[in-house]
Each structure stands twice: as C-alpha cells, then as structure tokens.
Short mmCIF file of C-alpha atoms in Angstrom, two decimals:
data_model
loop_
_atom_site.label_atom_id
_atom_site.label_comp_id
_atom_site.label_asym_id
_atom_site.label_seq_id
_atom_site.Cartn_x
_atom_site.Cartn_y
_atom_site.Cartn_z
CA UNK A 27 -17.07 102.29 36.87
CA UNK A 28 -14.11 99.92 37.15
CA UNK A 29 -11.81 99.50 34.14
CA UNK A 30 -11.60 96.08 32.55
CA UNK A 31 -8.29 94.37 33.35
CA UNK A 32 -5.98 93.61 30.50
CA UNK A 33 -5.93 89.92 29.70
CA UNK A 34 -2.80 88.27 28.32
CA UNK A 35 -4.89 85.85 26.26
CA UNK A 36 -6.80 88.74 24.68
CA UNK A 37 -3.60 90.61 23.91
CA UNK A 38 -2.08 87.50 22.35
CA UNK A 39 -5.11 86.89 20.14
CA UNK A 40 -5.09 90.51 18.95
CA UNK A 41 -1.39 90.27 18.19
CA UNK A 42 -1.90 87.04 16.23
CA UNK A 43 -4.74 88.62 14.25
CA UNK A 44 -2.54 91.63 13.42
CA UNK A 45 0.30 89.38 12.28
CA UNK A 46 -2.14 87.33 10.19
CA UNK A 47 -3.49 90.46 8.49
CA UNK A 48 0.03 91.71 7.77
CA UNK A 49 1.04 88.36 6.30
CA UNK A 50 -2.09 88.23 4.15
CA UNK A 51 -1.46 91.78 2.97
CA UNK A 52 2.16 91.06 2.13
CA UNK A 53 1.25 87.89 0.26
CA UNK A 54 -1.40 89.71 -1.76
CA UNK A 55 1.06 92.48 -2.52
CA UNK A 56 3.70 89.96 -3.64
CA UNK A 57 1.18 88.13 -5.82
CA UNK A 58 0.09 91.41 -7.38
CA UNK A 59 3.70 92.44 -8.06
CA UNK A 60 4.57 89.04 -9.53
CA UNK A 61 1.49 89.09 -11.75
CA UNK A 62 2.57 92.44 -13.18
CA UNK A 63 5.99 91.20 -14.36
CA UNK A 64 6.20 90.68 -18.14
CA UNK A 65 7.84 87.25 -18.08
CA UNK A 66 7.98 86.92 -21.87
CA UNK A 67 9.83 90.23 -22.18
CA UNK A 68 12.08 89.23 -19.29
CA UNK A 69 13.08 85.96 -20.99
CA UNK A 70 13.70 87.77 -24.28
CA UNK A 71 15.82 90.41 -22.51
CA UNK A 72 17.97 87.80 -20.77
CA UNK A 73 18.44 85.95 -24.06
CA UNK A 74 19.32 89.20 -25.86
CA UNK A 75 21.89 90.21 -23.24
CA UNK A 76 23.45 86.75 -23.25
CA UNK A 77 23.68 86.67 -27.05
CA UNK A 78 25.07 90.20 -27.36
CA UNK A 79 27.61 89.59 -24.58
CA UNK A 80 28.74 86.34 -26.18
CA UNK A 81 29.00 87.89 -29.63
CA UNK A 82 30.80 91.05 -28.51
CA UNK A 83 33.21 89.38 -26.08
CA UNK A 84 34.19 86.41 -28.22
CA UNK A 85 34.17 88.49 -31.40
CA UNK A 86 36.56 91.03 -29.89
CA UNK A 87 38.98 88.36 -28.69
CA UNK A 88 38.75 86.51 -32.01
CA UNK A 89 39.66 89.69 -33.89
CA UNK A 90 42.63 90.21 -31.55
CA UNK A 91 43.72 86.63 -32.22
CA UNK A 92 43.43 87.27 -35.96
CA UNK A 93 45.78 90.24 -35.64
CA UNK A 94 48.28 88.03 -33.78
CA UNK A 95 48.13 85.35 -36.48
CA UNK A 96 48.57 87.87 -39.29
CA UNK A 97 51.54 89.53 -37.65
CA UNK A 98 53.38 86.47 -36.34
CA UNK A 99 52.76 83.83 -39.01
CA UNK A 100 51.71 85.64 -42.18
CA UNK A 101 54.06 88.59 -41.61
CA UNK A 102 51.44 91.14 -42.56
CA UNK A 103 52.70 94.60 -41.60
CA UNK A 104 50.44 97.46 -40.59
CA UNK A 105 50.48 100.23 -43.17
CA UNK A 106 52.27 103.37 -41.91
CA UNK A 107 49.92 105.60 -43.90
CA UNK A 108 46.22 106.10 -43.41
CA UNK A 109 45.46 103.43 -45.97
CA UNK A 110 42.59 101.03 -45.45
CA UNK A 111 44.36 97.79 -44.66
CA UNK A 112 43.19 94.68 -42.82
CA UNK A 113 44.29 96.03 -39.42
CA UNK A 114 42.28 99.20 -39.90
CA UNK A 115 39.23 97.11 -40.80
CA UNK A 116 39.71 95.01 -37.68
CA UNK A 117 39.96 98.16 -35.54
CA UNK A 118 36.74 99.48 -37.10
CA UNK A 119 35.01 96.17 -36.37
CA UNK A 120 36.12 96.39 -32.74
CA UNK A 121 34.60 99.87 -32.39
CA UNK A 122 31.43 98.57 -34.02
CA UNK A 123 31.33 95.82 -31.39
CA UNK A 124 31.60 98.43 -28.62
CA UNK A 125 28.71 100.37 -30.14
CA UNK A 126 26.56 97.26 -30.56
CA UNK A 127 27.08 96.27 -26.92
CA UNK A 128 26.10 99.72 -25.61
CA UNK A 129 23.17 100.20 -28.01
CA UNK A 130 21.51 96.85 -27.31
CA UNK A 131 22.02 97.22 -23.57
CA UNK A 132 19.91 100.39 -23.72
CA UNK A 133 17.46 98.86 -26.20
CA UNK A 134 16.88 95.85 -23.94
CA UNK A 135 16.03 98.18 -21.06
CA UNK A 136 13.59 100.14 -23.25
CA UNK A 137 11.83 96.96 -24.38
CA UNK A 138 11.62 95.74 -20.80
CA UNK A 139 10.08 99.04 -19.67
CA UNK A 140 7.61 98.89 -22.57
CA UNK A 141 6.66 95.37 -21.49
CA UNK A 142 5.99 96.57 -17.93
CA UNK A 143 3.78 99.43 -19.11
CA UNK A 144 1.90 97.22 -21.57
CA UNK A 145 1.32 94.58 -18.90
CA UNK A 146 0.00 97.29 -16.58
CA UNK A 147 -2.34 98.48 -19.31
CA UNK A 148 -3.75 95.01 -19.79
CA UNK A 149 -4.10 94.35 -16.05
CA UNK A 150 -5.99 97.60 -15.53
CA UNK A 151 -8.27 97.18 -18.53
CA UNK A 152 -11.41 97.62 -16.49
CA UNK A 153 -9.93 100.12 -14.05
CA UNK A 154 -9.07 103.81 -14.23
CA UNK A 155 -6.19 103.30 -16.69
CA UNK A 156 -6.73 104.87 -20.10
CA UNK A 157 -4.74 103.69 -23.10
CA UNK A 158 -3.60 106.68 -25.09
CA UNK A 159 -2.88 106.99 -28.79
CA UNK A 160 0.76 107.75 -27.96
CA UNK A 161 1.10 104.39 -26.21
CA UNK A 162 -0.20 102.54 -29.26
CA UNK A 163 2.16 104.48 -31.52
CA UNK A 164 5.11 103.64 -29.26
CA UNK A 165 4.23 99.94 -29.38
CA UNK A 166 3.98 100.02 -33.19
CA UNK A 167 7.31 101.88 -33.39
CA UNK A 168 9.01 99.24 -31.24
CA UNK A 169 7.64 96.50 -33.50
CA UNK A 170 9.07 98.16 -36.61
CA UNK A 171 12.42 98.87 -34.93
CA UNK A 172 12.71 95.32 -33.59
CA UNK A 173 11.97 93.92 -37.03
CA UNK A 174 14.76 96.05 -38.54
CA UNK A 175 17.17 94.91 -35.80
CA UNK A 176 16.21 91.29 -36.44
CA UNK A 177 17.15 91.69 -40.11
CA UNK A 178 20.39 93.37 -39.07
CA UNK A 179 21.26 90.49 -36.74
CA UNK A 180 20.50 88.03 -39.52
CA UNK A 181 23.09 89.86 -41.62
CA UNK A 182 25.56 89.82 -38.72
CA UNK A 183 25.01 86.07 -38.32
CA UNK A 184 25.66 85.48 -42.02
CA UNK A 185 28.76 87.69 -41.88
CA UNK A 186 30.03 85.87 -38.76
CA UNK A 187 29.80 82.53 -40.54
CA UNK A 188 32.44 83.61 -43.10
CA UNK A 189 35.43 83.70 -40.70
CA UNK A 190 34.18 80.47 -39.13
CA UNK A 191 34.27 78.80 -42.55
CA UNK A 192 37.72 80.24 -43.37
CA UNK A 193 39.22 79.32 -40.01
CA UNK A 194 37.71 75.86 -40.20
CA UNK A 195 39.48 75.20 -43.51
CA UNK A 196 42.84 76.43 -42.19
CA UNK A 197 42.39 74.65 -38.87
CA UNK A 198 41.44 71.41 -40.64
CA UNK A 199 44.55 71.68 -42.81
CA UNK A 200 46.74 72.14 -39.74
CA UNK A 201 45.11 69.18 -38.02
CA UNK A 202 45.81 66.97 -41.03
CA UNK A 203 49.40 68.15 -41.24
CA UNK A 204 50.13 67.55 -37.55
CA UNK A 205 49.51 63.84 -38.13
CA UNK A 206 52.76 63.74 -40.17
CA UNK A 207 55.22 64.97 -37.56
CA UNK A 208 58.09 62.82 -38.73
CA UNK A 209 58.32 64.47 -42.13
CA UNK A 210 59.74 67.87 -42.91
CA UNK A 211 56.75 69.70 -44.26
CA UNK A 212 56.47 73.02 -45.96
CA UNK A 213 53.15 74.69 -46.77
CA UNK A 214 52.67 77.46 -49.28
CA UNK A 215 50.73 80.19 -47.48
CA UNK A 216 49.80 81.98 -50.68
CA UNK A 217 46.57 79.96 -50.78
CA UNK A 218 45.63 81.68 -47.49
CA UNK A 219 46.83 85.15 -48.43
CA UNK A 220 50.45 84.90 -47.30
CA UNK A 221 53.60 85.46 -49.30
CA UNK A 222 55.98 82.77 -47.99
CA UNK A 223 56.25 79.14 -46.94
CA UNK A 224 55.51 77.91 -43.44
CA UNK A 225 57.79 75.20 -42.06
CA UNK A 226 57.06 72.57 -39.44
CA UNK A 227 58.79 74.47 -36.61
CA UNK A 228 55.91 77.00 -36.50
CA UNK A 229 53.08 74.55 -36.97
CA UNK A 230 52.50 73.72 -33.31
CA UNK A 231 52.17 77.38 -32.33
CA UNK A 232 49.98 78.19 -35.32
CA UNK A 233 47.73 75.21 -34.66
CA UNK A 234 47.12 76.30 -31.05
CA UNK A 235 46.39 79.90 -32.02
CA UNK A 236 44.09 78.81 -34.84
CA UNK A 237 42.25 76.42 -32.54
CA UNK A 238 41.60 79.17 -29.98
CA UNK A 239 40.57 81.78 -32.55
CA UNK A 240 38.35 79.32 -34.41
CA UNK A 241 36.39 78.42 -31.29
CA UNK A 242 36.05 82.10 -30.37
CA UNK A 243 34.51 82.80 -33.79
CA UNK A 244 32.16 79.85 -33.29
CA UNK A 245 31.03 81.28 -29.93
CA UNK A 246 30.53 84.69 -31.55
CA UNK A 247 28.38 83.05 -34.23
CA UNK A 248 26.34 81.32 -31.52
CA UNK A 249 25.86 84.66 -29.76
CA UNK A 250 24.60 86.27 -32.97
CA UNK A 251 22.16 83.39 -33.41
CA UNK A 252 20.93 83.85 -29.84
CA UNK A 253 20.38 87.56 -30.54
CA UNK A 254 18.31 86.66 -33.62
CA UNK A 255 16.16 84.32 -31.51
CA UNK A 256 15.74 87.08 -28.91
CA UNK A 257 14.61 89.51 -31.62
CA UNK A 258 12.06 87.00 -32.91
CA UNK A 259 10.84 86.48 -29.34
CA UNK A 260 10.55 90.24 -28.89
CA UNK A 261 8.56 90.50 -32.12
CA UNK A 262 6.06 87.92 -30.90
CA UNK A 263 5.73 89.64 -27.52
CA UNK A 264 5.37 93.12 -29.01
CA UNK A 265 2.84 91.96 -31.61
CA UNK A 266 0.76 90.24 -28.91
CA UNK A 267 0.94 93.28 -26.63
CA UNK A 268 -0.04 95.61 -29.45
CA UNK A 269 -3.01 93.41 -30.30
CA UNK A 270 -4.08 93.33 -26.66
CA UNK A 271 -3.72 97.09 -26.32
CA UNK A 272 -5.70 97.66 -29.52
CA UNK A 273 -8.45 95.33 -28.27
CA UNK A 274 -8.42 97.11 -24.93
CA UNK A 275 -8.81 100.45 -26.68
CA UNK A 276 -11.85 99.16 -28.58
CA UNK A 277 -13.28 97.76 -25.36
CA UNK A 278 -12.83 101.11 -23.67
CA UNK A 279 -14.63 102.89 -26.50
CA UNK A 280 -17.46 100.37 -26.28
CA UNK A 281 -17.74 100.83 -22.52
CA UNK A 282 -17.75 104.61 -22.88
CA UNK A 283 -20.47 104.52 -25.55
CA UNK A 284 -22.50 102.06 -23.50
CA UNK A 285 -22.21 104.19 -20.37
CA UNK A 286 -23.18 107.30 -22.31
CA UNK A 287 -26.25 105.61 -23.82
CA UNK A 288 -27.33 104.27 -20.44
CA UNK A 289 -26.99 107.75 -18.96
CA UNK A 290 -29.06 109.22 -21.79
CA UNK A 291 -31.77 106.58 -21.32
CA UNK A 292 -31.78 107.25 -17.59
CA UNK A 293 -32.12 110.99 -18.21
CA UNK A 294 -34.97 110.42 -20.68
CA UNK A 295 -36.74 108.12 -18.26
CA UNK A 296 -36.33 110.61 -15.43
CA UNK A 297 -37.65 113.44 -17.60
CA UNK A 298 -40.73 111.46 -18.63
CA UNK A 299 -41.40 110.45 -15.03
CA UNK A 300 -41.28 114.08 -13.97
CA UNK A 301 -43.63 115.07 -16.80
CA UNK A 302 -46.12 112.36 -15.86
CA UNK A 303 -45.95 113.40 -12.22
CA UNK A 304 -46.55 117.05 -13.11
CA UNK A 305 -49.44 116.12 -15.39
CA UNK A 306 -51.04 113.99 -12.64
CA UNK A 307 -50.75 116.72 -10.05
#
C-alpha cells in the first residue's frame, strides 16, 4: 500500500486551523481574565493611593515649611529639654504620616485581594466554588474596618482644614501688605503667635514661603478628601459584594436542598418500582 504524499495545501490549512484555535483560546482566556477583575475595587484602590500619596507627600513638605517659617521669621527656638513644644508636635505628625502611608498601602492591597476573591465567588456561583462562613465574616469585618477608617479620614480632613484657614489669613495679610511697597511697614506678629515686629525687608521672603506652604496644605487637604471618597467607594463595593455573597450562600443552600429532595424522590420512586416488579413476578 503506497503512502499518501504530503500536500502543501493540506499542511497550510492544518496550520491555519491550529493558529485559529490558538487565537480563539487566547481570546477566550483574556476575556475570562478581564471579566474576573474587580473594576470597582480597582478604581477605589487607585483613588485611595492617589489621595494618601498626595496627603502624605504634601503634608510632610508643608510641615517642613512650617518649621522653616517658625525658625526664620517668628524666631521660635526648639526647646533643649524633652518638653512638648511645637517642633516636637510637628515631628510626631511626620511620623504619623509615615505610618499612615505604610498602613494604607497594605490596606489597599488587602481590599483589592478581597475584591478578587469576592468576584471569583460570584462568577463561580453555579460551579464547584463553595462560599464559606469565614469568607462572609471577612467581608463583614472589612466593611466595619472601612467604615471606621472613613470616619478617621473625615477627622483628618477637618484637622487639615485648620492650617489651611490659618495660612490663608496670614497669606492674605501679606498679599495686602505687598501692595504698599513704597511705605515703611511694620507688622506686629503677636497676633500670629510671634513676639516681635516684622519689617518690610523680610516681607518678600515670608510671602514666598507662605505661598508655597499654603498651597502644599491645600494639596494635602485635597488628598484627604480623595481618601474619604475612596473609603466611601470601598464601602459601596464591600456592601454590594457582601450582599451578593450572602445571596449566593442562600442560593447554594436552596440548590443543595433541592438536589437532596430530588434524590430522595428518585430513591422512593425506584424502591416502589422494584416492589411492583417483585409483586408482579
């Protein structure tokens, strides 16, 4: 029996069919992967990281600028003892900023992972995936923790508005004074916490430093507001996921009970059929 010769057209068609199958498989895999991404959690995570980065970075630089203003223009001296002065408070606030940046970086990752697992649970509702009680407890715990963090960020936003208000008043005063360059002005700094008079020769430098620090505090306030919005977004996402998971759990219980009842009815019907067959024979 002679072997069939290899045809170039046949080989080309087989190659094209293999490439077509691979492309279809890759596209289905990509669609499946993209459908499993929790886009709401992803948007909230990006917003949270942007807000925390803006608050921490601008807040740190604004506090450093405040130290420069206090030392150069208000002549506030750091206490040599371990007393709680304004510089010690600023140093504590800087360390708090470091802790906030690290903590919310980790917390954003945890919420993103929880979103992936919850999305997988919803996608596989009618598959082999079983939603455990631990998963529901973790979702409820994240909701409570996110709510507490939202209240904390609301407090941080309110606290961040205080230096913005103070710096705006001082900056506005300096802007009004700079319009009178030709006169020899002297401002009593006791209304701002100082203990001397500030003459015109220092006004230009103080105005520039105040302008920079003021806008840094404004950016920090905007970052805190963005973090609050991210927390609210997370709350909506977590509440929706928890409701879906709870509904999926009820649906699983219903399916299990239904399957069990159908199996019992099938067993009863089989038993009766066997009894009738035995009685007939």
